[in-house]
Tab-separated table of C-alpha atoms and ligand atoms in Angstrom:
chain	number	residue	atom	x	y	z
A	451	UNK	CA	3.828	-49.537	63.405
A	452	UNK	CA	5.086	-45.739	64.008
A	453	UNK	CA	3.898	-43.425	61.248
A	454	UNK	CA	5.906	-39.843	61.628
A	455	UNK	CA	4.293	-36.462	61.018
A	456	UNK	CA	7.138	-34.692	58.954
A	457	UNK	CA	7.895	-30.814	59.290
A	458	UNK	CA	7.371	-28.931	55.588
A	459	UNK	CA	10.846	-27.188	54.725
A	460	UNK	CA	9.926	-26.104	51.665
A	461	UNK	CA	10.310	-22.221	51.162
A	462	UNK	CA	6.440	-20.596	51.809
A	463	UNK	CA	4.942	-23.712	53.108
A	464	UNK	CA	2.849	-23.846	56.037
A	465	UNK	CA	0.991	-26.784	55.477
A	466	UNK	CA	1.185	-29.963	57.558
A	467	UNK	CA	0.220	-33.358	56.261
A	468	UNK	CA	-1.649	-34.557	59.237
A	469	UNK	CA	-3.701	-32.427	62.032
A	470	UNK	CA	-4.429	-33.755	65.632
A	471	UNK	CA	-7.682	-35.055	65.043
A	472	UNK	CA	-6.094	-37.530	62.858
A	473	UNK	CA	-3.528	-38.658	65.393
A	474	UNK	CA	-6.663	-40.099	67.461
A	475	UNK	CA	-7.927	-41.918	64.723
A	476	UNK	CA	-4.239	-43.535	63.802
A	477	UNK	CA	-4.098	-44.785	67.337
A	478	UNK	CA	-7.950	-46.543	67.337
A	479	UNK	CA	-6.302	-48.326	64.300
A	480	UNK	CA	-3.257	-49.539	66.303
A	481	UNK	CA	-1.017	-47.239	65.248
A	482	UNK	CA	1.515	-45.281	66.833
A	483	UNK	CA	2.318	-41.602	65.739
A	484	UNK	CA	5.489	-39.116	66.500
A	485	UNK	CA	5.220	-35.868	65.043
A	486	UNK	CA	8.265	-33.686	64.493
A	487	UNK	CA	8.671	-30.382	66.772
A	488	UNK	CA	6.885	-27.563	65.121
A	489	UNK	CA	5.354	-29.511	62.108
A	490	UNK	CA	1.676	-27.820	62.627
A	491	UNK	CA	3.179	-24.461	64.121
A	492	UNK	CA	2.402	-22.563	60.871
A	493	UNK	CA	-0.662	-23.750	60.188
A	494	UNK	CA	-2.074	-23.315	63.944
A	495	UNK	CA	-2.012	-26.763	65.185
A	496	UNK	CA	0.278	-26.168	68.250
A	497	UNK	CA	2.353	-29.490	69.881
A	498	UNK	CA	0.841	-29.457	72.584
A	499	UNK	CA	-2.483	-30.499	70.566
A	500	UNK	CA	-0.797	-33.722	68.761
A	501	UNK	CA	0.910	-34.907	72.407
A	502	UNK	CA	-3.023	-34.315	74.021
A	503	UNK	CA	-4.342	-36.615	71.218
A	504	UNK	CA	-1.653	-39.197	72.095
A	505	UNK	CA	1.570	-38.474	69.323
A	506	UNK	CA	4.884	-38.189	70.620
A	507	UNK	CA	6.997	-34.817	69.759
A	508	UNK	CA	10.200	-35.393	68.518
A	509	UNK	CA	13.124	-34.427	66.889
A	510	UNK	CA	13.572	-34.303	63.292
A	511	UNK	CA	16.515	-36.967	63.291
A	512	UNK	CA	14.420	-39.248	65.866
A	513	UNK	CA	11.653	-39.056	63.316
A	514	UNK	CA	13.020	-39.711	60.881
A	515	UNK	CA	15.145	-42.967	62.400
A	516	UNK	CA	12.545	-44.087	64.332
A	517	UNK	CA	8.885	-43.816	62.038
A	518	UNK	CA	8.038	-46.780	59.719
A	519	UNK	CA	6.022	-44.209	57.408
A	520	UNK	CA	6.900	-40.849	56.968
A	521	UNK	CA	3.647	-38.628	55.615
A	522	UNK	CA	4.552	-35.216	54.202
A	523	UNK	CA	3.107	-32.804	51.347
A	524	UNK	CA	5.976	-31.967	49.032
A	525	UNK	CA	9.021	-34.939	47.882
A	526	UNK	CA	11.565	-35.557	50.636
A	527	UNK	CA	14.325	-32.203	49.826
A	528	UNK	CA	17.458	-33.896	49.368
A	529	UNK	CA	18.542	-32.965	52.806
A	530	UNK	CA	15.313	-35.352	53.806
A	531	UNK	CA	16.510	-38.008	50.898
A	532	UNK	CA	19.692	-38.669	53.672
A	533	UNK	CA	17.263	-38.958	56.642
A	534	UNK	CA	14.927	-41.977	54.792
A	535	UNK	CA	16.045	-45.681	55.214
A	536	UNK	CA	15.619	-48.949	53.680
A	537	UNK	CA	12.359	-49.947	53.809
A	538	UNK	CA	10.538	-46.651	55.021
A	539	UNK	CA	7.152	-45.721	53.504
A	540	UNK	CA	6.882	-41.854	52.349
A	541	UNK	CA	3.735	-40.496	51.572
A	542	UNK	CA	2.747	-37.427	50.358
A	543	UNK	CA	2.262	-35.689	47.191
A	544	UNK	CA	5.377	-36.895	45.372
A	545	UNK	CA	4.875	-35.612	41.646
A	546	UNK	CA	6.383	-38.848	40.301
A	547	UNK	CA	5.563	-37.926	36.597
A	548	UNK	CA	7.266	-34.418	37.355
A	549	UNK	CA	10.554	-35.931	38.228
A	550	UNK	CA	10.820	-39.698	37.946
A	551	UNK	CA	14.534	-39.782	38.578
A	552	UNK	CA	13.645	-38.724	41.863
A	553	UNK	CA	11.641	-41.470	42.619
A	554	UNK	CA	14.325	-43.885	40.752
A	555	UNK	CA	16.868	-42.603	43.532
A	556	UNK	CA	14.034	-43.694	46.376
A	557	UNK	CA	13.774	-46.909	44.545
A	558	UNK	CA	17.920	-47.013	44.610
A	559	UNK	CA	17.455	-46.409	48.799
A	560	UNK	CA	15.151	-49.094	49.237
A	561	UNK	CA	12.301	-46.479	50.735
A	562	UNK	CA	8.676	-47.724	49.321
A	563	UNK	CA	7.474	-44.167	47.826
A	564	UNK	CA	3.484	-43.445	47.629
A	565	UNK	CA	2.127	-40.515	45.707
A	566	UNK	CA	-1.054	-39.080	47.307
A	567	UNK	CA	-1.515	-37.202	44.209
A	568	UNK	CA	-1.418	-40.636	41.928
A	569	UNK	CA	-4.895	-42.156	42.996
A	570	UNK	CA	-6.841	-42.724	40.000
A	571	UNK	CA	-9.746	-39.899	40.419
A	572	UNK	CA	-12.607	-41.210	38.848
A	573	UNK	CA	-12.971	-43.940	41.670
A	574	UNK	CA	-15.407	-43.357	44.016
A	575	UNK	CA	-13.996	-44.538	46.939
A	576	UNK	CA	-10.670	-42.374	46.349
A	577	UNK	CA	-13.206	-39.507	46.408
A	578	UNK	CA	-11.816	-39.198	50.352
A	579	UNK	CA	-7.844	-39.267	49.210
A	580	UNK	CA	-7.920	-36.612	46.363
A	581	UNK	CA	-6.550	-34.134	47.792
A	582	UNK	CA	-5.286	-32.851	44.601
A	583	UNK	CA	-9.195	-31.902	44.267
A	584	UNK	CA	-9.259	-30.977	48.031
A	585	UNK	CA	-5.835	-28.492	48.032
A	586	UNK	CA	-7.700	-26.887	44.170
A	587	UNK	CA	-10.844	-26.362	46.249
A	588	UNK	CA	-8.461	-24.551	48.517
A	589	UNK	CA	-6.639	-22.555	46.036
A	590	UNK	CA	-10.019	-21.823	43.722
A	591	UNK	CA	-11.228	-20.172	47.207
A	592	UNK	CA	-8.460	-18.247	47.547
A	593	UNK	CA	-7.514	-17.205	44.200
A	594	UNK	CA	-10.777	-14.781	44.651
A	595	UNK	CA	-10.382	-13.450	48.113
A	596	UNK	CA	-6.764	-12.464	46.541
A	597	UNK	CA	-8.795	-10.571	43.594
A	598	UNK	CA	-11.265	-9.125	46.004
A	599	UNK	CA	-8.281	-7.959	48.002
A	600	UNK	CA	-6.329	-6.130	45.219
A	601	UNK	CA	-9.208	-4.597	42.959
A	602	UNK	CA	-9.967	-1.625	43.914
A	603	UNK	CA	-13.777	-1.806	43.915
A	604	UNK	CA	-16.633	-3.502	45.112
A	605	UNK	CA	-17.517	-7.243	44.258
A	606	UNK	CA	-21.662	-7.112	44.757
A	607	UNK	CA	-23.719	-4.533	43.627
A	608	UNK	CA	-24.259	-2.292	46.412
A	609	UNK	CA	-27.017	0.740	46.539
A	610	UNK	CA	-26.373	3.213	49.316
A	611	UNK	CA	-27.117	7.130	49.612
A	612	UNK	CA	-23.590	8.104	48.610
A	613	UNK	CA	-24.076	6.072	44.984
A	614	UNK	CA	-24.525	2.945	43.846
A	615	UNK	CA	-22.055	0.191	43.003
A	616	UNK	CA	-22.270	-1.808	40.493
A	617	UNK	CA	-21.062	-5.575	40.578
A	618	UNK	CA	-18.181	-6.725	39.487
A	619	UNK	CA	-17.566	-8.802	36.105
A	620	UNK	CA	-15.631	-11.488	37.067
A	621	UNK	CA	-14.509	-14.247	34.056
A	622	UNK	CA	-13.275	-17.778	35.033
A	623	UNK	CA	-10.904	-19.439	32.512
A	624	UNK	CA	-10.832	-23.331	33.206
A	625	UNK	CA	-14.356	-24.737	35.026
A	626	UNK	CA	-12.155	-27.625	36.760
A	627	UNK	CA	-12.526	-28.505	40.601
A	628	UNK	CA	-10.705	-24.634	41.001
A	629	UNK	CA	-12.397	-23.205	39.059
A	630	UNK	CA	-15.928	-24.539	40.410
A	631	UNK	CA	-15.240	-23.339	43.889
A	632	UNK	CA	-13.624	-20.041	42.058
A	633	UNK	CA	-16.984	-19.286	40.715
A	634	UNK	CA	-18.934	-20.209	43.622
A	635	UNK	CA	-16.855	-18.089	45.801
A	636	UNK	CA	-17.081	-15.035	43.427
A	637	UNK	CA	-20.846	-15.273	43.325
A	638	UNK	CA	-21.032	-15.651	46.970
A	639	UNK	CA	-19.127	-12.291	46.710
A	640	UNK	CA	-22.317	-10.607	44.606
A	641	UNK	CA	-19.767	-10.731	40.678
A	642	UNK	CA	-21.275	-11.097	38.302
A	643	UNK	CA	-19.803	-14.605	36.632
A	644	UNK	CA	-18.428	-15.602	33.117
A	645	UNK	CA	-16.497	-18.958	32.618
A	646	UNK	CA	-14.970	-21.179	30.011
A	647	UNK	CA	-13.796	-24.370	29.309
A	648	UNK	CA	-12.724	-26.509	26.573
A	649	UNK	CA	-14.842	-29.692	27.934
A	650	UNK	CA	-18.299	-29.261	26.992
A	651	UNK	CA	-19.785	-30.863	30.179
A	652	UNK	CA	-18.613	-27.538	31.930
A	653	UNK	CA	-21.634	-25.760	30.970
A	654	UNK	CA	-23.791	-27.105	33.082
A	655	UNK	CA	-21.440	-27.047	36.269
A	656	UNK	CA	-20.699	-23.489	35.935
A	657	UNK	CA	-24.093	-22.536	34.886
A	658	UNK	CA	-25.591	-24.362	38.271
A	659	UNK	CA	-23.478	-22.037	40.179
A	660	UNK	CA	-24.704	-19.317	38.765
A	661	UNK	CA	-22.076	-18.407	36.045
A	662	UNK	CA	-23.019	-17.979	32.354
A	663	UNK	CA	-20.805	-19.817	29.879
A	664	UNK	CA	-19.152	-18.460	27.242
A	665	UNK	CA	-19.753	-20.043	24.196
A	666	UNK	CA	-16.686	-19.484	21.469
A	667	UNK	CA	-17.197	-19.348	17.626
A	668	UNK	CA	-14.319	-21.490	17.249
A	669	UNK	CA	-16.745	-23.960	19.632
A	670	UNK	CA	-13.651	-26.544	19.940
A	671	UNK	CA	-14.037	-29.825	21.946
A	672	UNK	CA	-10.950	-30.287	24.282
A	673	UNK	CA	-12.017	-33.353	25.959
A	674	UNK	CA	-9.307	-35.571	26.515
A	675	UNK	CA	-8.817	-38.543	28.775
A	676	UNK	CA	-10.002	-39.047	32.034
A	677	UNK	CA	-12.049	-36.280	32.661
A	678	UNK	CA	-9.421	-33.965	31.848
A	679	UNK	CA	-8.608	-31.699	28.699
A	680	UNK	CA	-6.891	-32.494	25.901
A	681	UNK	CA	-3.639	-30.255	24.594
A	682	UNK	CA	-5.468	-27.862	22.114
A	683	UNK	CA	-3.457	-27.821	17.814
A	684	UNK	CA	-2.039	-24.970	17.394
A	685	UNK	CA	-4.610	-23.176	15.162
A	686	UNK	CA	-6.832	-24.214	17.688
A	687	UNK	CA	-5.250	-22.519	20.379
A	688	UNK	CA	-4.848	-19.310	18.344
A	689	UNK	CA	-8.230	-19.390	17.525
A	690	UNK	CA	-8.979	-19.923	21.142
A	691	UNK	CA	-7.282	-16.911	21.959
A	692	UNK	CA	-8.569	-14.777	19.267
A	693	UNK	CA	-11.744	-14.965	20.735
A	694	UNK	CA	-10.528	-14.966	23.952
A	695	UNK	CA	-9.032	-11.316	23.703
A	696	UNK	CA	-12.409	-9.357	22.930
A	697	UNK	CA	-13.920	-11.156	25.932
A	698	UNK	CA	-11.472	-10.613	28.593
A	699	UNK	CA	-10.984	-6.850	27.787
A	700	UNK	CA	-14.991	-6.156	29.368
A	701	UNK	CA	-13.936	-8.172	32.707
A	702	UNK	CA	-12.769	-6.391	35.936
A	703	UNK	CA	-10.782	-9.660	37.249
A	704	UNK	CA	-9.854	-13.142	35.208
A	705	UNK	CA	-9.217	-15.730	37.245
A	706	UNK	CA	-7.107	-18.621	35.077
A	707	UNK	CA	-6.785	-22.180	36.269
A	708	UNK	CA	-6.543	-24.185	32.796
A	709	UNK	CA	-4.120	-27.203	33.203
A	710	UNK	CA	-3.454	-30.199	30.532
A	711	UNK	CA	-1.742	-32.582	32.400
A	712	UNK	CA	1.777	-33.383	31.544
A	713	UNK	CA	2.209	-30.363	29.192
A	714	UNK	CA	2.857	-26.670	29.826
A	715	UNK	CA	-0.814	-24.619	30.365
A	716	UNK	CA	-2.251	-23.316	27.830
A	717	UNK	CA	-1.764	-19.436	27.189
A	718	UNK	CA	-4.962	-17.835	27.417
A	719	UNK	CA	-4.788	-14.504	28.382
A	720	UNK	CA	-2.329	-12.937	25.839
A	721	UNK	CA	-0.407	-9.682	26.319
A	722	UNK	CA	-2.598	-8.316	23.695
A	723	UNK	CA	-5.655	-8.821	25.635
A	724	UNK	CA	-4.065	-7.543	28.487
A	725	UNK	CA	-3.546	-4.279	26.777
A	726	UNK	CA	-7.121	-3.775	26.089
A	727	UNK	CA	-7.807	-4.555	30.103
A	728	UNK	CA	-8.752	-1.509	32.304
A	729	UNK	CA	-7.008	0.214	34.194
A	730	UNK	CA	-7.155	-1.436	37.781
A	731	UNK	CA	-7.628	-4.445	36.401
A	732	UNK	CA	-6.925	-8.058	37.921
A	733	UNK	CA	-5.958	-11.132	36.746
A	734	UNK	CA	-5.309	-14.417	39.043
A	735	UNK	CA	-3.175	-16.904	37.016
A	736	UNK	CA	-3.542	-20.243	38.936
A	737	UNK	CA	-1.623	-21.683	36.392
A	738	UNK	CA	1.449	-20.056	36.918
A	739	UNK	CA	5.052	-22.274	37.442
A	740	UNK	CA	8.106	-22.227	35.833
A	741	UNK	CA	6.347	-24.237	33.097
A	742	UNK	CA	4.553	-20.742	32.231
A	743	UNK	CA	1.121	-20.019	33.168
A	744	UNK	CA	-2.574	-19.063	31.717
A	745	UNK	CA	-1.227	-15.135	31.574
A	746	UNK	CA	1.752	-14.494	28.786
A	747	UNK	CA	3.009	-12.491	31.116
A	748	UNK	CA	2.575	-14.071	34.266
A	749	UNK	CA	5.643	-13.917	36.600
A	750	UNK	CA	5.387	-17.018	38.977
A	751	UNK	CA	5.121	-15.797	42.323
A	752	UNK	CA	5.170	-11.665	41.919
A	753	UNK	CA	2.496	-9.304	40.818
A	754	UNK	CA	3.247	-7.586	37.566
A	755	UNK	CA	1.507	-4.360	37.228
A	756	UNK	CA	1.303	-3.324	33.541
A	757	UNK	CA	2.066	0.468	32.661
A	758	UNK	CA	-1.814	-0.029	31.486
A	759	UNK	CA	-2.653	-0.311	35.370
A	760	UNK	CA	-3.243	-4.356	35.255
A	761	UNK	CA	-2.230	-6.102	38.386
A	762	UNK	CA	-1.130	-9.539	37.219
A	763	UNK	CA	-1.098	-12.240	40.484
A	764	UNK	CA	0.712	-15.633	39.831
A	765	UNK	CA	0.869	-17.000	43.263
A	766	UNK	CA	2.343	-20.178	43.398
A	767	UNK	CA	0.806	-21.751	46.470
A	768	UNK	CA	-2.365	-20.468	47.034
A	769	UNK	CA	-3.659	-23.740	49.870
A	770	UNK	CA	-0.167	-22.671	51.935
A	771	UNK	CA	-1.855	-19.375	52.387
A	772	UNK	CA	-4.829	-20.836	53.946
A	773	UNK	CA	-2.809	-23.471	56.336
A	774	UNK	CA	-4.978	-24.274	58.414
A	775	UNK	CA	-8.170	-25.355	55.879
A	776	UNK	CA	-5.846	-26.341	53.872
A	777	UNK	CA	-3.815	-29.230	56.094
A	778	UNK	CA	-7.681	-29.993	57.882
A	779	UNK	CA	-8.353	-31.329	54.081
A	780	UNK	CA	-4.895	-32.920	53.146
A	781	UNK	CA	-4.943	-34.517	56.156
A	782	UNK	CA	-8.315	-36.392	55.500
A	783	UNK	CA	-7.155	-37.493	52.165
A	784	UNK	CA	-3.330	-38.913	53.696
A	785	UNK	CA	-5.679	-40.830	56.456
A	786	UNK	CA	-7.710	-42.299	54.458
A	787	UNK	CA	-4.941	-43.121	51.457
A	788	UNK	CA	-2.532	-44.530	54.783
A	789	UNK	CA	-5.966	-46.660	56.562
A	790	UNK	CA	-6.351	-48.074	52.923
A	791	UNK	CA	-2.969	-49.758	53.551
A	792	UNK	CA	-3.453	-50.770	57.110
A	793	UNK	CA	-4.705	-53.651	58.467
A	794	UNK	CA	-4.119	-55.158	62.451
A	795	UNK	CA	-1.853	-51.999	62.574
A	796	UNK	CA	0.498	-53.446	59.954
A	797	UNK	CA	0.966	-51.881	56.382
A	798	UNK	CA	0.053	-54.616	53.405
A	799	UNK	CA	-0.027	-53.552	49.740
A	800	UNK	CA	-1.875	-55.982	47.575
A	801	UNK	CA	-1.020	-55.042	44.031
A	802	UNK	CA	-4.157	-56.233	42.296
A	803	UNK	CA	-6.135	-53.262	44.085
A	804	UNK	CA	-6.646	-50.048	41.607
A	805	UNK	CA	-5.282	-47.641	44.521
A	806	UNK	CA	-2.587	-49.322	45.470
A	807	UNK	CA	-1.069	-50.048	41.715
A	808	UNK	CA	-1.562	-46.352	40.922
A	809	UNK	CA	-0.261	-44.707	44.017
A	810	UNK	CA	2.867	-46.946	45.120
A	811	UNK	CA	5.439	-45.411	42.853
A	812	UNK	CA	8.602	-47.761	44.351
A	813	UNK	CA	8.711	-50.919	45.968
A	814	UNK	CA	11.066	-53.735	46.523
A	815	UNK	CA	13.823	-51.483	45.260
A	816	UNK	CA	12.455	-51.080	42.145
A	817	UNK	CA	9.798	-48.098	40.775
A	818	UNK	CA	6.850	-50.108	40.099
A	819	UNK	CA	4.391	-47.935	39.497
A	820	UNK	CA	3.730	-48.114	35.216
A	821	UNK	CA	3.278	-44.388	34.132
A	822	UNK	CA	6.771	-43.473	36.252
A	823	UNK	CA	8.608	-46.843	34.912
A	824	UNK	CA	7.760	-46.064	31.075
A	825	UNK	CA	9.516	-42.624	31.476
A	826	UNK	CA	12.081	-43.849	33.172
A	827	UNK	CA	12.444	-46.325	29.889
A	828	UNK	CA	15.984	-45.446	27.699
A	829	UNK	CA	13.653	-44.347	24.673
A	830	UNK	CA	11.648	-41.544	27.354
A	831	UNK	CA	14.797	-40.167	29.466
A	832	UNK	CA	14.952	-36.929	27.391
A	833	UNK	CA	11.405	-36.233	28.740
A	834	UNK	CA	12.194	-36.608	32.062
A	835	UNK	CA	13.487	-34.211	34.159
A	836	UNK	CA	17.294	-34.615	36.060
B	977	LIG	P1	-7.046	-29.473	35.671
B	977	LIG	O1	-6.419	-28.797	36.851
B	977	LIG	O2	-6.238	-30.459	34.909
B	977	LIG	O3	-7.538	-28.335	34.636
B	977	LIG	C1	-8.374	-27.290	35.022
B	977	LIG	C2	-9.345	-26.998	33.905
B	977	LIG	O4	-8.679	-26.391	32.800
B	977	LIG	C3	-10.052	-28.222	33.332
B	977	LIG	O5	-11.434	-28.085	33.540
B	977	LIG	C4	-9.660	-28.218	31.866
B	977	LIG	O6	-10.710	-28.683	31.027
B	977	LIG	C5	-9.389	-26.742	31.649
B	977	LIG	N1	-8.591	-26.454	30.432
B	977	LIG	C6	-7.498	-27.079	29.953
B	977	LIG	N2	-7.093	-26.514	28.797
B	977	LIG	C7	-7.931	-25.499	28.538
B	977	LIG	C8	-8.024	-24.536	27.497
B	977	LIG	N3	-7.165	-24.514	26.473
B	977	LIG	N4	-9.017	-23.646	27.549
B	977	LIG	C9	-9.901	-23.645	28.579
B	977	LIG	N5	-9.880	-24.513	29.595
B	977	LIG	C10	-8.897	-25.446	29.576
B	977	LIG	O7	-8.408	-30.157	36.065
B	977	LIG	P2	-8.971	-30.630	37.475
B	977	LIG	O8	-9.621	-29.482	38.142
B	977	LIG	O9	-7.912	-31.339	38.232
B	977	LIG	O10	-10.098	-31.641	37.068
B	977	LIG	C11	-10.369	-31.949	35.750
B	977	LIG	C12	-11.502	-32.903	35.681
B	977	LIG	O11	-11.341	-34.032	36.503
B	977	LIG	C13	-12.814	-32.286	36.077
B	977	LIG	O12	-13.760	-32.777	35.185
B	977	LIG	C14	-13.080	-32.846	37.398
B	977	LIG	O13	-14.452	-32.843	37.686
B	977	LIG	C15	-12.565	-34.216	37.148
B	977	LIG	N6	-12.406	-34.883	38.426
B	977	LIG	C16	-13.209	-35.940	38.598
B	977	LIG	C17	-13.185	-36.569	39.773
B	977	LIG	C18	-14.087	-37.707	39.961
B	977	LIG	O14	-14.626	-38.246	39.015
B	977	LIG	N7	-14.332	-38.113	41.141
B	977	LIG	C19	-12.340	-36.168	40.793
B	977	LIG	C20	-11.521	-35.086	40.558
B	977	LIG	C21	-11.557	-34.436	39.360
């Protein structure tokens, strides 16, 4: 079996789904691997390490014709749609609730799609493939070195003959696997850490890294399924943000990273507590799409500086701005979702194992994967995006 390391093409990305160290263990499992010219360049693993841990280079057309599996991060462009055949395997992080008529079309092709970032969570033996948790580690990281980089003071409190500093007050809005390593990483720094979350069994998380947890009048209970939280009513949410606005005004930087899966994020920060923000100011909204974001006025991908002297960062790929780290991690997680599958070198999907039922969106020429097949269902098509 030849599994093919696919270049990213999508604008900003640097990432690549597998690193050299993997290619060695691909081959002690019988496995053959070509890797397309340049697909590591921009994340630092040069050619010349994947052909020294035994992967041919190749061309993007060979790879394409000639690999069994192809692993990448994003969905196949639809330049890459014409390059797949019947019968390939693509991995990667295909967002099949995002855009299941995408995934009907690989169904249409006869290409057996599998979403890295469909493995049921909770598992622990998918602990090693989530690299939805492992590119958020990433991006919770980075989301405060981008803070640290932009405000124009100090982060730790700092006592020297020409003054002292004092630390910075940094709040956290979402305690999920970002948010964790967001507060970690600002403490590291020497803030001084709020945070806040509508799942209750946040507290303690944040409060073992050393953040104190904000506590709201309004004390809702947004547990919802599966670990994550639930959408919040809408006198909930107002209430939320009621509250919400007197706290955020005393913080030097927010950093947002609240998601509800399947719905647009929940506004926290409005543009009323934005006004009462000092000057030089920074907020971080992780959140930020073209859904909308944690900020109300969030641009994805710019800073917006207010005329109040806010700087307002919505980057929209914060793990492609750490390639390296970031690709070390994804690759892990594609390894061991792809070694899962493999067995004598051959790929065999038994459908009765929890993995494989939740992460192989299309098979057979047909999407088989539930969540994806109910919205593709007549009575769900207006949800689902063309
Ligand atoms: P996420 O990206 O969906 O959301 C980020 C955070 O935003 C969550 O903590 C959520 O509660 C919070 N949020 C949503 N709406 C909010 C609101 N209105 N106000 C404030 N906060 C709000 O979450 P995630 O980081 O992907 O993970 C969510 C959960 O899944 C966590 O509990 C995580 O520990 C859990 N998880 C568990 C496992 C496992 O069991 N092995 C693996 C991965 C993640």
């Amino acid at each position: 079996m030849r599994v093919g390391v696919a270049k990213e093409t999508a604008p900003g990305e640097r990432r690549v789904a597998l690193v050299p160290e993997a290619v060695e263990k691909l081959r002690a499992a019988d496995v053959s691997v070509l890797v397309e010219r340049g697909a590591g360049a921009e994340a630092w693993f040069p050619d010349i390490d994947y052909a020294e841990a035994g992967a041919k280079i190749v061309t993007a057309s060979a790879l394409y014709s000639q690999s069994d599996v192809i692993l990448k991060i994003h969905r196949p462009s639809p330049v890459e749609m014409k390059l797949l055949h019947q019968n390939q395997v693509v991995i990667g992080m295909l967002a099949p609730l995002l855009d299941p008529a995408a995934m009907a079309a690989l169904a249409g092709m006869g290409v057996v799609a599998v979403s890295l970032d469909a493995i049921p969570r909770t598992l622990s033996r998918s602990q090693g493939m989530d690299a939805l948790s492992s590119q958020a580690n990433v991006a919770g990281y980075k989301a405060v070195l981008v803070a640290a980089e932009a405000y124009g003071r100090y982060f730790p409190l700092l006592t020297t003959p020409a003054g002292t500093a004092r630390p910075a007050n940094v709040l956290v809005l979402g305690v999920g696997v970002a948010g964790l390593q967001a507060i970690a990483t600002a403490r590291r720094l020497g803030a001084q850490i709020k945070a806040y979350d509508v799942r209750p069994e946040t507290r303690e998380q944040a409060e073992s890294l050393g953040a104190q947890f904000i506590t709201l009048r309004s004390a809702i209970d947004g547990a919802g399924q599966g670990g994550y939280a639930r959408a919040l009513t809408e006198q909930e949410q107002a209430a939320q943000q009621d509250e919400l606005n007197d706290v955020i005004a005393s913080h030097d930087i927010v950093i947002t990273t609240a998601q509800v899966p399947g719905r647009r994020p929940p506004v926290l920060v409005t543009a009323a507590a934005v006004e009462c923000m000092k000057a030089g100011s920074i907020i971080v909204d992780m959140a930020a799409s073209d859904l909308g974001g944690n900020c109300e006025l969030s641009k994805p991908g710019k800073v917006t500086i207010t005329p109040n002297g806010v700087a307002i960062h919505a980057p929209l790929n914060l793990p492609a701005s750490m390639p390296t780290g970031a690709s070390a991690f994804y690759s892990r997680n594609i390894l061991n979702l792809l070694l899962n599958y493999v067995t004598l070198g051959e790929l065999r999907f038994d459908f009765e194992d929890e993995v494989t039922a939740a992460t192989v969106i299309t098979y057979g020429g047909k999407v088989v994967q539930e969540a994806t097949r109910k919205l593709l269902q007549p009575a769900s098509r207006g949800g689902a995006k063309a």
